mmCIF file of C-alpha atoms and ligand atoms in Angstrom:
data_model
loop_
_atom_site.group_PDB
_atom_site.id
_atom_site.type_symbol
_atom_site.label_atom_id
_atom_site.label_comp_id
_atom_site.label_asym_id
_atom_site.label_seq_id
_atom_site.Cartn_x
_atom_site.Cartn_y
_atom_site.Cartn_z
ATOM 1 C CA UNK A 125 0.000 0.000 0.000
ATOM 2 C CA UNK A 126 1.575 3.464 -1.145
ATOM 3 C CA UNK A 127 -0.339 6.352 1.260
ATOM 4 C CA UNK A 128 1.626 10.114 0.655
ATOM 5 C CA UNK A 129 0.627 11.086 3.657
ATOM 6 C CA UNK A 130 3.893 13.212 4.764
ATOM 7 C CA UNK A 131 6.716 14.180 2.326
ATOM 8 C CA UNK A 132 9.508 12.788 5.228
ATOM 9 C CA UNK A 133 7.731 9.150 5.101
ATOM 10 C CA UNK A 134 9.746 9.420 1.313
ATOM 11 C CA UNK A 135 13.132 8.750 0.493
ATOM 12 C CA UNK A 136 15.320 11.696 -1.432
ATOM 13 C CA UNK A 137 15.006 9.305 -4.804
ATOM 14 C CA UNK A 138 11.613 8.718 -4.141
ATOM 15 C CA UNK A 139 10.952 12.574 -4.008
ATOM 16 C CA UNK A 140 13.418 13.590 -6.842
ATOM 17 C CA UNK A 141 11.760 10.691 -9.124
ATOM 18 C CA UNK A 142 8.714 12.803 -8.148
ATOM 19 C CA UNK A 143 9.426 15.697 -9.042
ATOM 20 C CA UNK A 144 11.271 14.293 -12.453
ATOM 21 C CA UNK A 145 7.527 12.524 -13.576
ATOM 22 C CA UNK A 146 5.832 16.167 -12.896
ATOM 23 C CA UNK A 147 8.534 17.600 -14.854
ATOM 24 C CA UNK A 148 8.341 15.612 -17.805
ATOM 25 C CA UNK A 149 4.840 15.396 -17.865
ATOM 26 C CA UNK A 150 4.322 19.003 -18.255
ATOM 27 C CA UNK A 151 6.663 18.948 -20.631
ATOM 28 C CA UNK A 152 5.331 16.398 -22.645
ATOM 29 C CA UNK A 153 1.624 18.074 -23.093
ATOM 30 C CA UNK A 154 2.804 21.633 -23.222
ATOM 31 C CA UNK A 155 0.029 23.499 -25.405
ATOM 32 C CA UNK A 156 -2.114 20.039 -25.357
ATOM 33 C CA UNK A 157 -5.750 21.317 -25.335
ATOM 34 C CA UNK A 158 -7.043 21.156 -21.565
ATOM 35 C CA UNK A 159 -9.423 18.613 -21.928
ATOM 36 C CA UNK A 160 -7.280 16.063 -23.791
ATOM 37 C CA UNK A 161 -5.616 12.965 -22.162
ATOM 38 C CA UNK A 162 -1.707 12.223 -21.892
ATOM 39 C CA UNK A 163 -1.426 9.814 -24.655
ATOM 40 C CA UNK A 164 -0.421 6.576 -21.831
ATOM 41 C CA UNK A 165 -3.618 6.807 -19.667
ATOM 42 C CA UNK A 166 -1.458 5.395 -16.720
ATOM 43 C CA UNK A 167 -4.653 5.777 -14.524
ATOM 44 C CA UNK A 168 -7.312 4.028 -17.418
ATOM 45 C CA UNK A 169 -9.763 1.231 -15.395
ATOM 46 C CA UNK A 170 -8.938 3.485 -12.090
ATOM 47 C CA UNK A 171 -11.246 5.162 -9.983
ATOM 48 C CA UNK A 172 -10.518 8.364 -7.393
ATOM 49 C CA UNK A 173 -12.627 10.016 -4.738
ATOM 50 C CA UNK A 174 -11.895 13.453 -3.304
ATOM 51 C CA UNK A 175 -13.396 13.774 -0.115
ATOM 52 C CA UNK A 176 -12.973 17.436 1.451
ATOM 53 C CA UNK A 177 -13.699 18.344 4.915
ATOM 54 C CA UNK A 178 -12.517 22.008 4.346
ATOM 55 C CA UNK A 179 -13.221 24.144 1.050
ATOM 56 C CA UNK A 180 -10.951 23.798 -2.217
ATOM 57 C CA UNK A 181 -10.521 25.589 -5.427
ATOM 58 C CA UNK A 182 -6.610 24.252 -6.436
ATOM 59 C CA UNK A 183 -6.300 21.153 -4.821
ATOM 60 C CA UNK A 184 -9.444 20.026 -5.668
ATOM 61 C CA UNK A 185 -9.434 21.274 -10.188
ATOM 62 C CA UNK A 186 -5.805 20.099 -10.090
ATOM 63 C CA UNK A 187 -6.132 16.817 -8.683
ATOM 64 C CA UNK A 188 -10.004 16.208 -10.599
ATOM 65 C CA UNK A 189 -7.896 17.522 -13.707
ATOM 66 C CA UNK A 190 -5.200 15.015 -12.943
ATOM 67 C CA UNK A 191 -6.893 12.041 -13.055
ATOM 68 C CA UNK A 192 -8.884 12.824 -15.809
ATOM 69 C CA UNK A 193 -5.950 13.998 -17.964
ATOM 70 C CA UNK A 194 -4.278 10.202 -16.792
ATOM 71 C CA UNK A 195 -7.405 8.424 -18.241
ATOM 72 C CA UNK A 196 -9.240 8.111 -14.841
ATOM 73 C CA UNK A 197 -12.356 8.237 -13.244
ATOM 74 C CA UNK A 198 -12.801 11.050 -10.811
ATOM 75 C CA UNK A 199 -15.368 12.265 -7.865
ATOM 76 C CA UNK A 200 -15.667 14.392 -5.621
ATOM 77 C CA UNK A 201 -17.912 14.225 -2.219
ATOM 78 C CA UNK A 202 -18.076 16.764 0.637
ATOM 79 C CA UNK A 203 -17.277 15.739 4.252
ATOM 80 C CA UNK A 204 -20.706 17.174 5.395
ATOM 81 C CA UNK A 205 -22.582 14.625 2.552
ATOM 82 C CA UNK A 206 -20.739 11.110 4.058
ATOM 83 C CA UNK A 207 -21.195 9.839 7.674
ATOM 84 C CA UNK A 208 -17.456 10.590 7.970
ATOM 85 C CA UNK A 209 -16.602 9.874 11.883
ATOM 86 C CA UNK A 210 -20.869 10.474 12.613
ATOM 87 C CA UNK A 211 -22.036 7.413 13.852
ATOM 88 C CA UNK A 212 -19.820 5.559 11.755
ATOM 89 C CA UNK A 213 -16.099 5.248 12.664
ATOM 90 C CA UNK A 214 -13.343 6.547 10.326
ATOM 91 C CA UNK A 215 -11.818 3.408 10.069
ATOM 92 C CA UNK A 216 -15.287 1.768 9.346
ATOM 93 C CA UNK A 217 -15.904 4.516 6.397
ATOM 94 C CA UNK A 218 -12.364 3.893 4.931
ATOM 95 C CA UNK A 219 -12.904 0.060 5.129
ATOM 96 C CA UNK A 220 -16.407 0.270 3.078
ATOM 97 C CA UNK A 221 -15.008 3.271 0.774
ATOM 98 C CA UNK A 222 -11.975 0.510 -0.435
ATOM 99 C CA UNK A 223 -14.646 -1.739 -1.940
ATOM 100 C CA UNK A 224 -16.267 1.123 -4.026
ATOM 101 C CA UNK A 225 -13.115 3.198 -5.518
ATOM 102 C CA UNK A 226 -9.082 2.693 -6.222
ATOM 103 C CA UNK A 227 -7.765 5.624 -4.222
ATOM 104 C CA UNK A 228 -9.118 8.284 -2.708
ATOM 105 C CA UNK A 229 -7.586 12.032 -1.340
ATOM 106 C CA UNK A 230 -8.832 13.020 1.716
ATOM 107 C CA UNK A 231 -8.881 16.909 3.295
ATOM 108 C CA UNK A 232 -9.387 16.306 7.198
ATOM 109 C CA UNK A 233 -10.313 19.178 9.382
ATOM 110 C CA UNK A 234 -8.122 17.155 12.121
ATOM 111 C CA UNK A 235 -4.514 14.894 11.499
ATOM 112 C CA UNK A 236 -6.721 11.934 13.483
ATOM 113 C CA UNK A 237 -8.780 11.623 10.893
ATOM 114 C CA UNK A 238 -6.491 11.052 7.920
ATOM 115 C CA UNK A 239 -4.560 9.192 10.079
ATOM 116 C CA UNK A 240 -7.314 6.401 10.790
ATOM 117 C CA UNK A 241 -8.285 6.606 7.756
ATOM 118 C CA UNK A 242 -5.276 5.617 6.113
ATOM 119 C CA UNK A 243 -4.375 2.849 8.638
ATOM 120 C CA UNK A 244 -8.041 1.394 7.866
ATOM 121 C CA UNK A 245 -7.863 2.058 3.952
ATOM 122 C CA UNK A 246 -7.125 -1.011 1.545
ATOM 123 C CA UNK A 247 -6.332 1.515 -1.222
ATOM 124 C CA UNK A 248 -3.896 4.264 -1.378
ATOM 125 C CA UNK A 249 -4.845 7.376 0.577
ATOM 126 C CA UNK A 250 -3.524 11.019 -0.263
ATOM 127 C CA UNK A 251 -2.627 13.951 2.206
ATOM 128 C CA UNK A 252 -5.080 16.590 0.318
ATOM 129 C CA UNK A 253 -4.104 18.856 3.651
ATOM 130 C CA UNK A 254 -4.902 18.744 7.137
ATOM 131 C CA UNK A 255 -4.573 20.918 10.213
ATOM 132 C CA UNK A 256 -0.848 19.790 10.195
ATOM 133 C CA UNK A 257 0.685 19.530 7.249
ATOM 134 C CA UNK A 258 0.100 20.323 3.154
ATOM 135 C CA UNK A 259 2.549 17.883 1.294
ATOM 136 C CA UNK A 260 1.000 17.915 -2.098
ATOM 137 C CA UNK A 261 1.246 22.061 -2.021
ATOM 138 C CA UNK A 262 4.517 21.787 -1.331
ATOM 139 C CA UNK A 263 5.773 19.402 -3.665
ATOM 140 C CA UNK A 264 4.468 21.472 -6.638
ATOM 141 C CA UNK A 265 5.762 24.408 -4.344
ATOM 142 C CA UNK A 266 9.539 22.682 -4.791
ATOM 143 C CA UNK A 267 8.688 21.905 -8.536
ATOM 144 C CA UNK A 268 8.111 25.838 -9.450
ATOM 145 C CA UNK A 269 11.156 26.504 -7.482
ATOM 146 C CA UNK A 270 13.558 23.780 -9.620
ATOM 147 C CA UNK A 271 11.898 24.954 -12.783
ATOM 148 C CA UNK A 272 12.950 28.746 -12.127
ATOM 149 C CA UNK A 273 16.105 28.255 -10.289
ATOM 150 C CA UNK A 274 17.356 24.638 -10.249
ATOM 151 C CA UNK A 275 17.842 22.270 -7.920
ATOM 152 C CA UNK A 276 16.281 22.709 -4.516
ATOM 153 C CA UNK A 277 19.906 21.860 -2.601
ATOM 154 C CA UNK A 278 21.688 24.463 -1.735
ATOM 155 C CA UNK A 279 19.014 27.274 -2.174
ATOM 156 C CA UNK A 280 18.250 29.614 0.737
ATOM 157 C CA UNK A 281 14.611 29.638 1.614
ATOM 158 C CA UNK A 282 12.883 31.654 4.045
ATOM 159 C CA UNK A 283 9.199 31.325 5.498
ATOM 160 C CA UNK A 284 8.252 34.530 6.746
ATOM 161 C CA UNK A 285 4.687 34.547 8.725
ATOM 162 C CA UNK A 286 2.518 31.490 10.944
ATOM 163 C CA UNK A 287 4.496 28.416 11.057
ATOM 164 C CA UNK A 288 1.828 26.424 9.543
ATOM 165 C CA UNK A 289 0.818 23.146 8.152
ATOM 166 C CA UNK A 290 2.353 24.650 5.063
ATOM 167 C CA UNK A 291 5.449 25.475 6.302
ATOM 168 C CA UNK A 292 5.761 22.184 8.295
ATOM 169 C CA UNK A 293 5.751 20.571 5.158
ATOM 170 C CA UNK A 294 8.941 22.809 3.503
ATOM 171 C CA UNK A 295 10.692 21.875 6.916
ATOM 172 C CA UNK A 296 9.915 18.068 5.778
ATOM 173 C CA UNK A 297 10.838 19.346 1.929
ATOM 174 C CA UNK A 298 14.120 20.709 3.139
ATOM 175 C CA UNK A 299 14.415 18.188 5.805
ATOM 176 C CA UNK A 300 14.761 15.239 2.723
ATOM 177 C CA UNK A 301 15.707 17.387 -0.151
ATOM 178 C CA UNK A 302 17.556 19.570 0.966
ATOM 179 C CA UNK A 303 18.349 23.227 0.997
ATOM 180 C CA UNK A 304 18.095 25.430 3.931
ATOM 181 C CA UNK A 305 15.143 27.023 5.077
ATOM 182 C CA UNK A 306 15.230 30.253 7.616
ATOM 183 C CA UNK A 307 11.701 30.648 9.392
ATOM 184 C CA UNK A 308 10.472 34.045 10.773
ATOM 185 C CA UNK A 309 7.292 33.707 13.340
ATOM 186 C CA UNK A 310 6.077 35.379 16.262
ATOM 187 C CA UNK A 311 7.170 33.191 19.012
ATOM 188 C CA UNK A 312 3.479 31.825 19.800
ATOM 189 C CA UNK A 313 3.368 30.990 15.604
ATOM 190 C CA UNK A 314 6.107 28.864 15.259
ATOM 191 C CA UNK A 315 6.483 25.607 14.164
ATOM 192 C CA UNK A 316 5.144 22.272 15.926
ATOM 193 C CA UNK A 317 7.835 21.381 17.726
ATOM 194 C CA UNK A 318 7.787 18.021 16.928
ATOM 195 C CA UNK A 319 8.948 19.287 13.113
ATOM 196 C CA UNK A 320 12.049 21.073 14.500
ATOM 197 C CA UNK A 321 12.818 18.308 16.567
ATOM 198 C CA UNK A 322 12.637 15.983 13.372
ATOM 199 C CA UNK A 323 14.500 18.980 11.216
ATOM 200 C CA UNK A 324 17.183 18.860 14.227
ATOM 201 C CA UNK A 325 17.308 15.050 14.632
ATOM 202 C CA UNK A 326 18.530 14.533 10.745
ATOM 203 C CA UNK A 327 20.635 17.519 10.701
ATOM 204 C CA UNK A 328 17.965 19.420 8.239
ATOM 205 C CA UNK A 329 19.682 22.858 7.431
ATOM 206 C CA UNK A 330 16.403 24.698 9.148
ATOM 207 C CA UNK A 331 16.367 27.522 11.587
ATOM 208 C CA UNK A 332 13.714 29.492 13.560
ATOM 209 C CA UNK A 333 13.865 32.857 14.339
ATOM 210 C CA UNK A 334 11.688 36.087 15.101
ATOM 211 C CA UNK A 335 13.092 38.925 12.573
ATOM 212 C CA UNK A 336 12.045 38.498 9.128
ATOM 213 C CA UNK A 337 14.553 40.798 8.004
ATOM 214 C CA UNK A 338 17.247 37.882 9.309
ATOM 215 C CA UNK A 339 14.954 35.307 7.576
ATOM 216 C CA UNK A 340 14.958 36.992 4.451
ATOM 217 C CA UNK A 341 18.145 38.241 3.819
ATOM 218 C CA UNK A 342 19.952 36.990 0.700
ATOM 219 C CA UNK A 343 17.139 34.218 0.462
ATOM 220 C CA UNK A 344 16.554 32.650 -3.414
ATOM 221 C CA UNK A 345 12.581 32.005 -2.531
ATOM 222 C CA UNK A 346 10.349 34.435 -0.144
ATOM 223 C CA UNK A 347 7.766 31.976 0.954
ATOM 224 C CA UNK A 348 4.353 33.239 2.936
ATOM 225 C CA UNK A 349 0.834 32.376 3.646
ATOM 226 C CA UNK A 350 -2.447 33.730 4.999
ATOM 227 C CA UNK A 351 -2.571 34.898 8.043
ATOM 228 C CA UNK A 352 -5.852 33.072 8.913
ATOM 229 C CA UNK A 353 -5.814 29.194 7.775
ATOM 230 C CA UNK A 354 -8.869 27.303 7.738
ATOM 231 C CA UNK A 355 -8.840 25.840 11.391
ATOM 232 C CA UNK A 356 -7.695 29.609 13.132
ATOM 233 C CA UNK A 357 -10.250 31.619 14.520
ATOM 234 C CA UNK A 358 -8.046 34.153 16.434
ATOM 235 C CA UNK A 359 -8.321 36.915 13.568
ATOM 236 C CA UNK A 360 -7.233 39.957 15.601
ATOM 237 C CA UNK A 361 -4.690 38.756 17.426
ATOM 238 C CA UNK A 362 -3.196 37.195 14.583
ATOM 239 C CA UNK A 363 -3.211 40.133 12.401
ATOM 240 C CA UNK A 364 -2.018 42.252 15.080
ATOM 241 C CA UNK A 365 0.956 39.318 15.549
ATOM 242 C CA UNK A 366 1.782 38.997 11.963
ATOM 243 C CA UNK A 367 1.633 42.660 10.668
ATOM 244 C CA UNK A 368 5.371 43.132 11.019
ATOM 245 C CA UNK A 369 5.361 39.925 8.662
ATOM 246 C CA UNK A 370 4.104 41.009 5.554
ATOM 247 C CA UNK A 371 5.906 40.612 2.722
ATOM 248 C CA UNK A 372 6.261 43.863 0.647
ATOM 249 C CA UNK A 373 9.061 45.728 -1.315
ATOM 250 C CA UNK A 374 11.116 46.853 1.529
ATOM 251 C CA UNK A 375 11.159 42.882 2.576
ATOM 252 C CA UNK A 376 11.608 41.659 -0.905
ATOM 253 C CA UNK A 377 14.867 43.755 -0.954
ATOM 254 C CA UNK A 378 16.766 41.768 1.292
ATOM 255 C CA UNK A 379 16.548 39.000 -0.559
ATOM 256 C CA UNK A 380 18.874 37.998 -3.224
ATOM 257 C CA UNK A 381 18.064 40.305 -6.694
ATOM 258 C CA UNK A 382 16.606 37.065 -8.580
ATOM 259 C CA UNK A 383 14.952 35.811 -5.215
ATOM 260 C CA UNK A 384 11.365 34.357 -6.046
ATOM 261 C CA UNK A 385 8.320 35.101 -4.161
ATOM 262 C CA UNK A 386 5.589 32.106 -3.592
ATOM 263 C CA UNK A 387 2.400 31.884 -1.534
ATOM 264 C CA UNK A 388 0.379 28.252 -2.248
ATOM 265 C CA UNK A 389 -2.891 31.028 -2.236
ATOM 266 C CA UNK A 390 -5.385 31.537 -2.134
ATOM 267 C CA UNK A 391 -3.649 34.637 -0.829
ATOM 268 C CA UNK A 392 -5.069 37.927 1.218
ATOM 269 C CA UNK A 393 -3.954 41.021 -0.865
ATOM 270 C CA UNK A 394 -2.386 43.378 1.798
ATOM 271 C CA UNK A 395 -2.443 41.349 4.282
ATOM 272 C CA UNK A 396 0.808 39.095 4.291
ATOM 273 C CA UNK A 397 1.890 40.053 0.753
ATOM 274 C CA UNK A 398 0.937 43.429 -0.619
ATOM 275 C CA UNK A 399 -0.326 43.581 -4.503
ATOM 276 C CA UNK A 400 3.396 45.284 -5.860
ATOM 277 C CA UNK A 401 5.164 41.915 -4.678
ATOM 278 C CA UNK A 402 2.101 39.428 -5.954
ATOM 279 C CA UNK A 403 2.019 41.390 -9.325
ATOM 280 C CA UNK A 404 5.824 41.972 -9.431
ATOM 281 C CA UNK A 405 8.582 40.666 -11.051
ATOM 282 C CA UNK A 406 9.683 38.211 -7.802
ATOM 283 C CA UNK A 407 6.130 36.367 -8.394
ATOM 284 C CA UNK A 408 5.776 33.004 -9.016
ATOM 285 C CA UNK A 409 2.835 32.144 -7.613
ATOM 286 C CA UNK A 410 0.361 31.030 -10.680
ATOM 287 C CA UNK A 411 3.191 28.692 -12.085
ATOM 288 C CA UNK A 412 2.893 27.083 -7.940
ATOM 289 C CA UNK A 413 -0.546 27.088 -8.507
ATOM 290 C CA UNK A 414 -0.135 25.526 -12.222
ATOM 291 C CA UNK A 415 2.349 22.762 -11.139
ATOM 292 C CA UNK A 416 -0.500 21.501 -8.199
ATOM 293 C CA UNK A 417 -1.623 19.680 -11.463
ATOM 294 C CA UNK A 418 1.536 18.386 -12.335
ATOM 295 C CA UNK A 419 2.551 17.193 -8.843
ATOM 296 C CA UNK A 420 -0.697 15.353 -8.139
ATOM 297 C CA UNK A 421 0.205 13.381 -11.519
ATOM 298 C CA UNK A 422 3.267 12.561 -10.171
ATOM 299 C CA UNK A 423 2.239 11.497 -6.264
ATOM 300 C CA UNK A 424 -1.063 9.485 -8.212
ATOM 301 C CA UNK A 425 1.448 7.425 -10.129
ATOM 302 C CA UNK A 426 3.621 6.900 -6.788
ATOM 303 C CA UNK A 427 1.012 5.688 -5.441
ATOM 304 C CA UNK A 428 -0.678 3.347 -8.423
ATOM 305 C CA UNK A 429 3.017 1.868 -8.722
ATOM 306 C CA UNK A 430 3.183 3.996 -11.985
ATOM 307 C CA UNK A 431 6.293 5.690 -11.599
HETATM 308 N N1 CP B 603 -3.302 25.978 -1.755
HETATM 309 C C1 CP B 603 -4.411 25.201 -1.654
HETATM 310 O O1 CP B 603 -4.405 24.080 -1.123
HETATM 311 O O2 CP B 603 -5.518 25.761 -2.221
HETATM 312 P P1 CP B 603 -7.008 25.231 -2.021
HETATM 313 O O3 CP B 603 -7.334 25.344 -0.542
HETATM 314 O O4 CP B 603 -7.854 26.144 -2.856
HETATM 315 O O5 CP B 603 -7.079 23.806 -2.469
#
């Protein structure tokens, strides 16, 4: 059974051969009409459910676009429409959802859940993002990064804002990878410690610190995220935390001339990034958004045995 539930349960080659399938892929059906197949239909006689807890616009078109474009069958249920952990246990859902489908991506509210479901799943079962980490953003995340700049080791990266589920998965990126990755937070925003503790355990190149300026300085890729994620409901206190944070021109500058800017959106315009650093040259952030389709290829072929 191949889960990608975390990018550290992979090995570097696993990762890099990845991240080489995405690549190619894209390559492959550059200017291909949208709606068209990839001429192998690695995926053909498959069929996917996307379950989501918690509302989508990228994960779920890319990873519905995915499949389709690898000659699969794709659907997509709400949390609130199944019986998911109401009345009927997770594991029991997961154990009657294997006989239906071939794989299914999940979006849990809460880690628990994906976790139970996976351990109770006969079919492969994908991280679509839960309260603690986001590994499918980030792999696309490291594939817009290679594209522009090359290889991931040895790049600077710096995560400037809450040291979310996002940014638990770069440490995990970095952590196997490679790289370095500086993280600015407010002390109460920082990273789970058991991610540090991991990041410090392997020798991961990853620091955390409270000065963004520190963070930033000479970094190749500017990384941030909303202030708010889906499971916060401290608004004000957070925006009052994170204002010294946002990413604008005056941050930006720090950073080495060519440095890239991402955010895995959607993102708050003047809020953590203002619109002259989203619009401006630094921006990557629609070629992240692009490569979500490419990645989720790549991680559905991992996990069909495909790659
Ligand atoms: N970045 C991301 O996961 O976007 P969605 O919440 O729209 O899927």
């Amino acid at each position: 059974m191949t889960h990608f539930l975390d990018l550290k349960d992979f090995t570097k080659p696993q990762l890099r051969a990845m991240l080489n399938a995405a690549a190619s892929r894209k390559k492959a059906r550059a200017n291909q009409p949208k709606g068209t197949v990839d001429q192998d239909l690695p995926l053909k006689g498959k069929a996917i459910a996307l379950v989501f807890e918690r509302p989508s616009t990228r994960t779920r078109f890319s990873f519905e676009m995915a499949i389709r474009q690898l000659g699969g069958e794709v659907f997509t249920v709400s949390g609130a429409e199944m019986q998911l952990g109401r009345g009927e246990t997770i594991a029991d859902t997961a154990r009657v959802v294997s006989r239906y489908v071939d794989g299914i991506m999940l979006r849990a509210k809460e880690q628990h859940t994906l976790q139970e479901f996976a351990a109770a799943a006969t079919i492969p079962v994908i991280n679509g993002l839960t309260n603690r980490t986001h590994p499918t953003q980030v792999l696309a995340d490291v594939l817009t990064l290679e594209e522009h700049r090359g290889a991931i080791d040895g790049k600077r990266i710096a995560w400037v804002g809450d040291g979310n589920n996002v940014c638990a998965s770069w440490i995990e990126a970095v952590g196997v990878l490679g790289g370095s990755l500086k993280i600015a937070s407010p002390e109460s925003l920082r990273p789970r410690s058991e991610f540090l503790n991991w990041a410090k355990q392997i020798k991961a190149e990853v620091e955390v610190m409270t000065s963004p300026e520190l963070a930033v300085a000479k970094a190749n890729c500017v990384v941030t995220d909303a202030w708010l994620s889906m499971h916060d409901d401290d608004m004000e206190n957070r925006h009052n935390l994170l204002q010294p944070y946002q990413v604008n021109e005056a941050l930006m500058n720090l950073a080495a001339k060519d440095a890239l800017f991402m955010h895995c959106l959607p993102a708050h315009r003047n809020e953590e990034v203002t619109d002259q650093i989203m619009d401006g040259p630094h921006s990557v952030v629609f070629d992240e958004a692009e490569n979500r389709l490419h990645a989720q290829k790549a991680i559905l072929l991992n996990c069909f045995g495909k790659l």
